[in-house]
Coordinates of C-alpha atoms (C1' of nucleotides) in Angstrom, one line a residue:
Chain A
M1 CA -54.1 -52.6 -37.1
T2 CA -55.7 -53.1 -40.5
M3 CA -55.0 -49.6 -41.8
T4 CA -57.1 -48.5 -44.8
L5 CA -54.6 -48.3 -47.6
G6 CA -54.3 -45.2 -49.8
P7 CA -54.6 -45.3 -53.6
F8 CA -50.9 -45.9 -54.2
A9 CA -50.5 -48.5 -51.5
T10 CA -53.6 -50.3 -52.9
A11 CA -52.1 -50.4 -56.3
A12 CA -48.8 -51.7 -55.0
R13 CA -50.3 -54.5 -52.9
Q14 CA -48.9 -57.2 -55.2
Q15 CA -45.4 -55.8 -55.5
N16 CA -42.3 -56.3 -53.4
K17 CA -41.8 -54.7 -50.1
S18 CA -39.7 -51.9 -51.3
A19 CA -42.4 -50.8 -53.8
R20 CA -45.0 -51.1 -51.1
T21 CA -43.2 -48.9 -48.6
R22 CA -42.5 -46.4 -51.3
A23 CA -46.2 -46.4 -52.2
R24 CA -47.2 -45.8 -48.5
L25 CA -44.8 -42.9 -48.3
M26 CA -46.4 -41.4 -51.4
D27 CA -49.9 -41.8 -50.0
A28 CA -48.7 -40.1 -46.8
A29 CA -47.0 -37.4 -48.8
V30 CA -50.3 -36.6 -50.6
E31 CA -52.1 -36.3 -47.3
V32 CA -49.5 -34.1 -45.7
L33 CA -49.0 -31.9 -48.8
A34 CA -52.7 -31.5 -49.3
R35 CA -53.0 -30.4 -45.7
D36 CA -49.9 -28.3 -45.2
G37 CA -48.8 -27.3 -48.6
F38 CA -45.3 -27.8 -50.1
E39 CA -43.5 -25.3 -47.9
G40 CA -45.3 -26.3 -44.8
A41 CA -44.9 -30.1 -45.2
S42 CA -42.1 -31.9 -43.4
V43 CA -40.5 -35.2 -43.9
N44 CA -41.1 -36.0 -40.3
E45 CA -44.8 -35.6 -40.7
I46 CA -44.8 -37.7 -43.8
V47 CA -43.1 -40.7 -42.1
R48 CA -45.3 -40.3 -39.1
V49 CA -48.4 -40.6 -41.3
A50 CA -46.9 -43.4 -43.3
D51 CA -46.1 -45.2 -40.0
V52 CA -42.6 -45.8 -41.0
A53 CA -39.2 -45.0 -39.4
N54 CA -37.7 -41.7 -40.3
G55 CA -34.6 -43.2 -41.8
T56 CA -36.8 -45.2 -44.2
F57 CA -37.8 -42.1 -46.0
Y58 CA -34.2 -41.5 -47.3
V59 CA -34.0 -45.0 -48.7
H60 CA -36.7 -44.1 -51.2
F61 CA -36.4 -40.4 -51.7
R62 CA -33.7 -37.8 -51.6
D63 CA -35.7 -35.1 -49.9
K64 CA -39.1 -33.5 -49.7
E65 CA -38.9 -32.0 -53.2
A66 CA -38.1 -35.4 -54.7
I67 CA -41.1 -37.1 -53.2
T68 CA -43.3 -34.2 -54.2
V69 CA -42.4 -34.3 -57.8
A70 CA -42.7 -38.1 -57.9
V71 CA -46.1 -37.9 -56.5
S72 CA -47.1 -35.0 -58.7
A73 CA -45.9 -36.8 -61.8
R74 CA -48.0 -39.8 -60.9
I75 CA -51.1 -37.8 -60.1
V76 CA -50.8 -35.8 -63.3
S77 CA -50.2 -38.8 -65.6
D78 CA -52.9 -40.9 -63.9
L79 CA -55.5 -38.1 -64.2
T80 CA -54.7 -37.2 -67.8
D81 CA -54.5 -40.8 -68.8
Q82 CA -57.9 -41.7 -67.3
I83 CA -59.6 -38.6 -68.8
D84 CA -58.0 -39.3 -72.1
Q85 CA -59.3 -42.9 -72.1
A86 CA -62.8 -41.7 -71.2
M87 CA -62.7 -39.4 -74.2
T88 CA -61.4 -41.6 -77.0
D89 CA -64.7 -41.4 -78.9
L90 CA -65.0 -37.6 -78.6
D91 CA -63.6 -35.6 -81.6
D92 CA -65.2 -32.3 -81.3
A93 CA -62.8 -30.0 -79.4
I94 CA -65.6 -28.1 -77.6
E95 CA -67.1 -31.2 -76.3
R96 CA -63.7 -32.6 -75.3
F97 CA -62.9 -29.5 -73.3
S98 CA -66.2 -29.5 -71.5
F99 CA -66.0 -33.2 -70.8
A100 CA -62.4 -33.1 -69.6
T101 CA -63.1 -30.2 -67.3
R102 CA -66.2 -31.8 -65.8
Q103 CA -64.4 -35.1 -65.4
F104 CA -61.4 -33.5 -63.9
I105 CA -63.3 -31.7 -61.3
E106 CA -65.5 -34.6 -60.3
F107 CA -62.5 -36.8 -60.2
A108 CA -60.5 -34.6 -57.9
H109 CA -63.6 -34.2 -55.8
G110 CA -63.9 -37.9 -55.4
L111 CA -60.3 -38.1 -54.3
P112 CA -60.1 -34.8 -52.3
Q113 CA -56.6 -35.2 -51.1
W114 CA -55.4 -35.4 -54.7
G115 CA -57.4 -32.4 -55.5
W116 CA -56.1 -30.4 -52.6
M117 CA -52.6 -31.5 -53.4
I118 CA -52.9 -30.2 -56.9
L119 CA -54.3 -26.9 -55.8
R120 CA -51.6 -26.4 -53.2
C121 CA -48.6 -27.7 -55.0
A122 CA -49.2 -26.5 -58.6
P123 CA -48.1 -23.0 -57.9
A124 CA -45.0 -24.1 -56.1
L125 CA -44.0 -26.7 -58.8
R126 CA -45.3 -25.2 -62.0
D127 CA -43.4 -27.5 -64.3
A128 CA -44.5 -30.7 -62.6
Y129 CA -48.1 -29.7 -63.5
Q130 CA -47.2 -28.3 -66.9
P131 CA -48.5 -31.5 -68.7
M132 CA -52.0 -30.6 -67.7
E133 CA -51.8 -27.2 -69.3
T134 CA -50.1 -28.7 -72.3
H135 CA -53.0 -31.2 -72.7
L136 CA -55.5 -28.4 -72.4
F137 CA -53.5 -26.3 -74.9
S138 CA -53.5 -29.0 -77.6
D139 CA -57.3 -29.5 -77.3
L140 CA -57.8 -25.8 -77.7
V141 CA -55.7 -25.4 -80.8
R142 CA -57.6 -28.4 -82.2
G143 CA -60.8 -26.4 -81.7
R144 CA -59.2 -23.4 -83.2
R145 CA -58.2 -25.4 -86.3
Q146 CA -61.7 -26.9 -86.5
G147 CA -62.9 -23.4 -86.7
Q148 CA -65.0 -23.7 -83.6
I149 CA -63.0 -21.3 -81.4
P150 CA -62.8 -17.8 -82.9
Q151 CA -60.3 -16.7 -80.2
D152 CA -56.5 -17.0 -80.7
I153 CA -54.9 -19.4 -78.4
D154 CA -51.7 -18.6 -76.6
A155 CA -50.0 -19.3 -73.2
F156 CA -51.6 -16.4 -71.5
L157 CA -55.1 -17.7 -72.5
V158 CA -54.3 -21.2 -71.4
D159 CA -53.0 -19.9 -68.1
T160 CA -56.2 -18.0 -67.6
I161 CA -58.4 -21.0 -68.4
F162 CA -56.4 -23.2 -66.1
A163 CA -56.8 -20.7 -63.3
M164 CA -60.6 -20.7 -63.9
V165 CA -60.8 -24.5 -63.8
T166 CA -58.7 -24.8 -60.6
A167 CA -60.8 -22.1 -59.0
A168 CA -63.9 -24.1 -59.7
L169 CA -62.2 -27.2 -58.3
A170 CA -61.3 -25.2 -55.2
A171 CA -64.9 -24.1 -54.8
R172 CA -66.1 -27.7 -55.3
L173 CA -63.6 -29.0 -52.7
R174 CA -64.4 -26.5 -50.1
G175 CA -68.1 -27.1 -50.5
A176 CA -68.9 -23.7 -52.0
A177 CA -70.1 -25.4 -55.2
G178 CA -71.9 -28.6 -56.0
P179 CA -71.6 -31.0 -58.9
E180 CA -72.6 -28.3 -61.3
A181 CA -69.2 -26.6 -60.8
G182 CA -67.7 -28.3 -63.9
S183 CA -70.6 -27.3 -66.1
R184 CA -70.6 -23.7 -64.9
V185 CA -67.0 -23.1 -65.5
S186 CA -67.1 -24.9 -68.8
E187 CA -69.8 -22.6 -70.0
L188 CA -67.9 -19.5 -68.8
V189 CA -64.8 -20.6 -70.5
L190 CA -66.6 -21.3 -73.8
T191 CA -68.3 -18.0 -73.6
M192 CA -65.0 -16.3 -73.1
L193 CA -63.7 -18.1 -76.2
K194 CA -66.6 -16.6 -78.1
V195 CA -68.3 -19.9 -78.8
P196 CA -71.9 -19.1 -79.6
P197 CA -73.9 -18.9 -76.4
E198 CA -76.5 -21.5 -77.2
R199 CA -73.8 -24.0 -78.2
A200 CA -71.7 -23.2 -75.1
Q201 CA -74.7 -23.8 -72.9
E202 CA -75.8 -26.9 -74.6
V203 CA -72.4 -28.6 -74.5
A204 CA -71.6 -27.5 -71.0
W205 CA -74.8 -28.6 -69.4
R206 CA -75.7 -31.7 -71.5
P207 CA -76.0 -34.6 -69.1
V208 CA -72.9 -36.8 -69.5
E209 CA -71.7 -40.0 -68.0
L210 CA -68.7 -39.5 -66.0
R211 CA -66.4 -42.4 -65.4
E212 CA -65.9 -44.1 -62.2
I213 CA -62.7 -43.3 -60.3
H214 CA -60.4 -46.1 -61.0
L215 CA -57.1 -45.3 -59.6
P216 CA -54.2 -45.3 -59.8
V217 CA -53.1 -47.0 -62.9
L218 CA -51.3 -50.2 -61.9
P219 CA -47.7 -49.5 -62.2
K220 CA -45.6 -51.8 -64.4
V221 CA -44.4 -54.6 -62.2
R222 CA -40.6 -55.0 -62.3
A223 CA -39.3 -58.2 -60.8
Q224 CA -36.4 -56.6 -59.1
R225 CA -34.8 -53.3 -58.8
P226 CA -31.7 -53.5 -61.1
V227 CA -29.2 -51.3 -59.3
A228 CA -30.2 -48.0 -57.7
P229 CA -27.7 -47.8 -54.8
L230 CA -29.4 -44.6 -53.7
A231 CA -33.0 -43.5 -54.1
A232 CA -34.3 -42.6 -57.5
D233 CA -36.3 -39.3 -57.5
A234 CA -38.4 -39.1 -60.6
D235 CA -40.3 -42.2 -61.7
Chain B
M1 CA -25.9 1.4 -42.1
T2 CA -28.5 3.4 -44.0
M3 CA -30.8 0.7 -44.8
T4 CA -33.4 1.5 -47.5
L5 CA -36.7 1.5 -45.7
G6 CA -39.7 -0.5 -46.9
P7 CA -43.1 1.1 -47.5
F8 CA -44.4 0.6 -44.0
A9 CA -41.2 1.8 -42.4
T10 CA -41.2 4.9 -44.6
A11 CA -44.7 5.7 -43.7
A12 CA -44.0 5.3 -40.0
R13 CA -40.9 7.5 -40.0
Q14 CA -42.5 10.2 -38.0
Q15 CA -44.1 8.0 -35.4
N16 CA -42.8 6.7 -32.1
K17 CA -40.3 3.9 -31.8
S18 CA -42.8 1.2 -31.2
A19 CA -44.7 2.0 -34.3
R20 CA -41.5 2.2 -36.3
T21 CA -40.2 -1.2 -35.3
R22 CA -43.6 -2.6 -35.8
A23 CA -43.5 -1.2 -39.3
R24 CA -40.1 -2.7 -40.0
L25 CA -41.4 -6.0 -38.9
M26 CA -44.3 -5.7 -41.3
D27 CA -42.0 -4.8 -44.2
A28 CA -39.8 -7.8 -43.3
A29 CA -42.9 -10.0 -43.1
V30 CA -43.9 -9.0 -46.6
E31 CA -40.5 -9.9 -47.9
V32 CA -40.4 -13.3 -46.3
L33 CA -44.0 -14.2 -47.0
A34 CA -43.6 -13.2 -50.6
R35 CA -40.6 -15.4 -50.9
D36 CA -41.5 -18.4 -48.8
G37 CA -45.3 -18.4 -48.6
F38 CA -47.3 -18.5 -45.4
E39 CA -46.5 -22.1 -44.4
G40 CA -42.8 -21.7 -45.3
A41 CA -42.2 -18.4 -43.5
S42 CA -40.7 -18.4 -40.0
V43 CA -40.7 -15.8 -37.3
N44 CA -36.9 -16.1 -37.0
E45 CA -36.5 -15.3 -40.7
I46 CA -38.7 -12.2 -40.3
V47 CA -36.7 -10.8 -37.4
R48 CA -33.5 -11.6 -39.2
V49 CA -34.6 -9.5 -42.2
A50 CA -36.0 -6.8 -40.0
D51 CA -32.7 -6.7 -38.1
V52 CA -34.4 -6.9 -34.7
A53 CA -34.0 -9.2 -31.8
N54 CA -36.2 -12.3 -31.9
G55 CA -37.9 -11.4 -28.6
T56 CA -39.0 -8.1 -30.1
F57 CA -41.3 -9.8 -32.4
Y58 CA -43.6 -11.1 -29.7
V59 CA -43.9 -7.7 -28.2
H60 CA -45.7 -6.6 -31.4
F61 CA -47.4 -9.7 -32.7
R62 CA -48.7 -12.9 -31.1
D63 CA -47.4 -15.2 -33.8
K64 CA -46.9 -15.6 -37.5
E65 CA -50.5 -15.7 -38.3
A66 CA -51.1 -12.4 -36.4
I67 CA -48.5 -10.5 -38.4
T68 CA -49.7 -12.0 -41.6
V69 CA -53.3 -10.9 -41.2
A70 CA -52.2 -7.5 -40.0
V71 CA -50.0 -7.0 -43.1
S72 CA -52.7 -8.5 -45.3
A73 CA -55.3 -6.1 -44.0
R74 CA -53.1 -3.1 -44.6
I75 CA -52.2 -4.2 -48.1
V76 CA -55.8 -4.9 -49.0
S77 CA -57.1 -1.7 -47.6
D78 CA -54.3 0.4 -49.0
L79 CA -54.8 -1.1 -52.5
T80 CA -58.5 -0.8 -52.6
D81 CA -58.4 2.7 -51.2
Q82 CA -56.0 4.0 -53.7
I83 CA -57.8 2.3 -56.6
D84 CA -61.1 3.7 -55.4
Q85 CA -59.6 7.2 -55.1
A86 CA -58.4 6.9 -58.7
M87 CA -61.8 6.0 -59.9
T88 CA -64.0 8.6 -58.2
D89 CA -65.0 10.1 -61.6
L90 CA -65.9 6.8 -63.2
D91 CA -69.5 5.7 -63.0
D92 CA -69.8 3.2 -65.7
A93 CA -69.4 -0.3 -64.2
I94 CA -67.7 -1.8 -67.2
E95 CA -65.1 1.0 -67.2
R96 CA -64.7 0.7 -63.5
F97 CA -64.0 -3.0 -63.7
S98 CA -61.5 -2.6 -66.4
F99 CA -59.7 0.3 -64.8
A100 CA -59.5 -1.3 -61.4
T101 CA -58.1 -4.5 -62.9
R102 CA -55.5 -2.7 -64.9
Q103 CA -54.6 -0.4 -62.0
F104 CA -54.4 -3.4 -59.6
I105 CA -52.1 -5.4 -61.7
E106 CA -49.7 -2.5 -62.6
F107 CA -49.8 -1.5 -59.0
A108 CA -48.8 -4.9 -57.6
H109 CA -46.2 -5.1 -60.4
G110 CA -44.6 -1.9 -59.2
L111 CA -44.4 -3.3 -55.7
P112 CA -43.6 -6.9 -56.6
Q113 CA -43.3 -8.1 -53.0
W114 CA -46.8 -7.0 -52.3
G115 CA -47.9 -8.7 -55.4
W116 CA -46.2 -12.0 -54.5
M117 CA -47.5 -11.8 -51.0
I118 CA -51.1 -11.5 -52.2
L119 CA -50.6 -14.4 -54.6
R120 CA -49.1 -16.6 -52.0
C121 CA -51.1 -15.7 -49.0
A122 CA -54.6 -15.2 -50.4
P123 CA -55.3 -18.9 -50.7
A124 CA -54.1 -19.6 -47.2
L125 CA -56.0 -16.6 -45.6
R126 CA -59.1 -16.3 -47.8
D127 CA -61.1 -14.1 -45.4
A128 CA -58.2 -11.6 -45.1
Y129 CA -58.4 -11.0 -48.8
Q130 CA -62.2 -11.2 -49.0
P131 CA -62.6 -7.4 -49.1
M132 CA -61.1 -7.4 -52.6
E133 CA -63.7 -9.9 -53.8
T134 CA -66.4 -7.9 -52.1
H135 CA -65.3 -4.8 -53.8
L136 CA -65.3 -6.5 -57.2
F137 CA -68.7 -8.0 -56.4
S138 CA -70.3 -4.7 -55.7
D139 CA -69.0 -3.2 -58.9
L140 CA -70.3 -6.1 -60.9
V141 CA -73.8 -6.0 -59.5
R142 CA -73.8 -2.3 -60.2
G143 CA -73.1 -3.2 -63.8
R144 CA -75.8 -5.7 -63.7
R145 CA -78.3 -3.2 -62.5
Q146 CA -77.1 -0.7 -65.1
G147 CA -78.1 -3.4 -67.6
Q148 CA -74.6 -3.6 -69.0
I149 CA -73.9 -7.1 -67.8
P150 CA -76.3 -9.7 -69.0
Q151 CA -74.8 -12.4 -66.9
D152 CA -76.1 -13.1 -63.4
I153 CA -73.6 -12.3 -60.6
D154 CA -73.0 -14.7 -57.8
A155 CA -70.1 -15.9 -55.6
F156 CA -69.0 -18.5 -58.0
L157 CA -68.7 -16.0 -60.8
V158 CA -66.8 -13.5 -58.6
D159 CA -64.5 -16.3 -57.5
T160 CA -63.8 -17.2 -61.1
I161 CA -63.1 -13.6 -62.1
F162 CA -60.8 -13.1 -59.1
A163 CA -58.9 -16.2 -60.1
M164 CA -58.5 -14.8 -63.7
V165 CA -57.2 -11.5 -62.4
T166 CA -54.7 -13.1 -60.0
A167 CA -53.5 -15.4 -62.7
A168 CA -52.8 -12.4 -64.9
L169 CA -51.0 -10.8 -62.1
A170 CA -48.9 -13.9 -61.6
A171 CA -48.0 -13.9 -65.3
R172 CA -47.1 -10.3 -65.1
L173 CA -44.9 -10.8 -62.0
R174 CA -43.1 -13.7 -63.4
G175 CA -42.4 -11.9 -66.6
A176 CA -44.6 -14.1 -68.8
A177 CA -46.8 -11.1 -69.6
G178 CA -46.1 -7.4 -70.1
P179 CA -48.1 -4.3 -69.3
E180 CA -50.9 -5.5 -71.6
A181 CA -51.8 -8.2 -69.0
G182 CA -54.5 -6.0 -67.4
S183 CA -56.1 -5.2 -70.7
R184 CA -56.1 -8.8 -71.9
V185 CA -57.7 -10.2 -68.8
S186 CA -60.2 -7.4 -68.7
E187 CA -61.3 -8.1 -72.2
L188 CA -61.5 -11.8 -71.4
V189 CA -63.7 -11.2 -68.4
L190 CA -66.0 -8.8 -70.1
T191 CA -66.4 -11.2 -73.0
M192 CA -67.2 -13.9 -70.5
L193 CA -69.8 -11.6 -69.0
K194 CA -71.4 -11.4 -72.5
V195 CA -70.6 -7.7 -72.9
P196 CA -70.7 -7.0 -76.6
P197 CA -67.3 -7.7 -78.1
E198 CA -66.6 -4.3 -79.6
R199 CA -67.4 -2.6 -76.3
A200 CA -65.3 -5.1 -74.3
Q201 CA -62.4 -4.5 -76.5
E202 CA -62.8 -0.8 -76.7
V203 CA -63.0 -0.4 -72.9
A204 CA -60.3 -2.9 -72.1
W205 CA -57.7 -1.5 -74.5
R206 CA -58.4 2.2 -74.4
P207 CA -55.3 4.0 -73.2
V208 CA -55.7 5.1 -69.7
E209 CA -53.7 7.0 -67.2
L210 CA -52.7 4.8 -64.3
R211 CA -52.0 6.5 -61.0
E212 CA -48.5 6.6 -59.6
I213 CA -47.9 4.3 -56.7
H214 CA -48.2 6.3 -53.6
L215 CA -47.9 4.0 -50.6
P216 CA -48.8 3.2 -48.0
V217 CA -51.5 5.5 -46.8
L218 CA -50.0 7.3 -43.8
P219 CA -51.5 5.8 -40.7
K220 CA -53.3 8.0 -38.3
V221 CA -50.7 9.2 -35.8
R222 CA -51.7 8.5 -32.3
A223 CA -49.7 10.4 -29.7
Q224 CA -49.4 7.5 -27.3
R225 CA -50.5 4.0 -27.0
P226 CA -53.4 4.1 -24.5
V227 CA -53.1 0.7 -22.8
A228 CA -52.2 -2.5 -24.7
P229 CA -50.3 -4.4 -22.1
L230 CA -49.7 -7.1 -24.7
A231 CA -49.4 -6.9 -28.4
A232 CA -52.4 -6.1 -30.5
D233 CA -52.9 -8.2 -33.5
A234 CA -55.3 -6.6 -35.9
D235 CA -54.9 -2.9 -36.7
Chain C
dG1 C1' -29.9 15.3 -14.9
dC2 C1' -32.7 12.2 -12.7
dA3 C1' -36.5 9.0 -12.2
dT4 C1' -40.0 6.4 -14.4
dT5 C1' -42.1 4.3 -18.1
dT6 C1' -41.6 2.2 -22.6
dT7 C1' -39.2 -0.6 -25.6
dT8 C1' -35.7 -3.7 -27.0
dT9 C1' -32.6 -7.2 -26.0
dG10 C1' -30.5 -11.8 -26.2
dG11 C1' -30.0 -16.0 -24.1
dG12 C1' -32.3 -20.2 -22.5
dA13 C1' -36.0 -23.9 -22.3
dT14 C1' -38.1 -26.9 -25.2
dA15 C1' -39.5 -28.9 -29.5
dT16 C1' -38.9 -30.2 -34.1
dC17 C1' -36.3 -30.1 -38.3
dG18 C1' -33.5 -32.8 -41.9
dT19 C1' -30.1 -36.2 -42.3
dT20 C1' -26.8 -40.0 -41.5
dC21 C1' -25.5 -44.6 -40.4
dA22 C1' -24.4 -48.7 -37.7
dT23 C1' -27.5 -52.2 -36.5
dT24 C1' -31.5 -55.2 -36.8
dT25 C1' -35.2 -57.3 -39.2
dT26 C1' -37.3 -59.2 -43.3
dT27 C1' -37.1 -61.4 -47.6
dG28 C1' -36.5 -65.0 -50.8
dG29 C1' -33.6 -68.6 -53.3
dG30 C1' -31.3 -73.0 -52.7
Chain D
dC1 C1' -33.9 -74.4 -42.6
dC2 C1' -30.1 -71.5 -43.5
dC3 C1' -27.8 -67.6 -45.3
dA4 C1' -26.8 -63.7 -48.2
dA5 C1' -29.0 -59.7 -50.0
dA6 C1' -32.4 -56.3 -49.4
dA7 C1' -35.0 -53.3 -46.5
dA8 C1' -36.3 -51.0 -42.5
dT9 C1' -35.0 -49.3 -38.1
dG10 C1' -34.3 -45.7 -34.5
dA11 C1' -30.7 -43.4 -31.9
dA12 C1' -28.0 -39.4 -32.5
dC13 C1' -26.3 -35.3 -34.9
dG14 C1' -26.4 -30.2 -35.4
dA15 C1' -29.4 -26.7 -37.1
dT16 C1' -33.3 -24.3 -36.4
dA17 C1' -38.1 -23.5 -34.7
dT18 C1' -41.2 -21.0 -31.2
dC19 C1' -41.8 -18.6 -27.2
dC20 C1' -40.6 -16.6 -22.4
dC21 C1' -38.4 -13.5 -19.3
dA22 C1' -35.1 -11.1 -16.4
dA23 C1' -32.2 -7.5 -17.5
dA24 C1' -30.4 -3.6 -20.4
dA25 C1' -31.2 0.3 -23.2
dA26 C1' -33.8 4.1 -24.8
dA27 C1' -37.4 7.5 -24.5
dT28 C1' -40.1 10.6 -21.8
dG29 C1' -41.7 13.9 -18.3
dC30 C1' -40.3 16.9 -14.6

DNA sequence: GCATTTTTTGGGATATCGTTCATTTTTGGG
DNA sequence: CCCAAAAATGAACGATATCCCAAAAAATGC
């Protein structure tokens, strides 16, 4: 009966029961959403995977959408935080982009359910995943200001780049591409941005130390829930 | 009671009743799939939209997946056929790519439900939409052989380009981009392929006459169904 | 107009969906 | 160890899902 705990449940091991159950529901939600997509997922399936009574779900979340955005928010913030931390010493925008892309792909590849969930839910819940694009955007305008990116940056371009990176992630997850996926797509993007080819290639393929996956960020422990007569949706 | 007929139903107006109801089911399927996605769509909803008894569905299709691949196959073949026809006089691979991309996006924009259906079902039914990538692939290797594309072509690259084009289509459909979407993404792709910038820009933005939407290709009229005791799935 | 084949119909069997809520179990402080 | 608060439970609701099939309706050939 010693179930292997998911990332959220592991992180919540030291918290009170409510938080622990909530975490198990979130891990289960990731699994189901990754497998069936947002529209195809069902609350019943989530509680089945979480090994929890159906009524328990509604103690913690209002409905399917609520748990999806809660999980998405955590995934997005955990990912961007970790990648940011791993990049504190990088200033050059080109290098930052390449590193972030590679780290992101290898990261999601190491936690495939998170990766699949992102791929399957991002189109359905665009604004929940907006922070990732925003992050990307700010790094790119930095590069523009540094004079390294000749191309003008706007929403359309960021959208395009995001699509390229997620396509690379999809290829990586389905096994069509190996660990070089991040480098390949980096180089393609940089070339597209009219970065000089030698530099694009050098930066994209330079060996780099990717961080270990260390997830999720331990949530702030709160002694007791203050009020909350009914489930809270967003974290 | 004079319902406006969808593209399939219109094309099947002159055929026997079986073909006509089948066509109405397909139009309804497009509408529902575009709105709810593959996982979220239900047979019940399709028959409701088609204004047909639920039992009728199973006379024509085995299940949801069967009708989805049938519709997808028709959409893909109709689209590629029409675009091919409009390109018969174009030899230059660069120009072909740019034209096809622009035509494709404006096309799907003129028939938004088809566009949305492609966007929402392509990830779930990759092989049904493979022909589009294959088409793209062959045009690109042609350009490679013509010496116009310095970049090597492989599945990963085609995947990436396809993702870029569909992202542009999505932006166009949701109103985030105007008619320039096709040109913009064309130029980006060509730049990525290391086509000289001036040429990329010239080809991508040169005014071009896009064909009228003329759909779907009238299906070959067959006097009578020969046998088929139970529904056929693929066309 | 009639008989035969083709096609559609709609209700029924069965399963699962989301959701609520009265009840039971677990938790933790004194 | 006991008791109040917190949390989890699972039976039960109506809605909706898929799929089947005997019967009705429509189309077709003579």
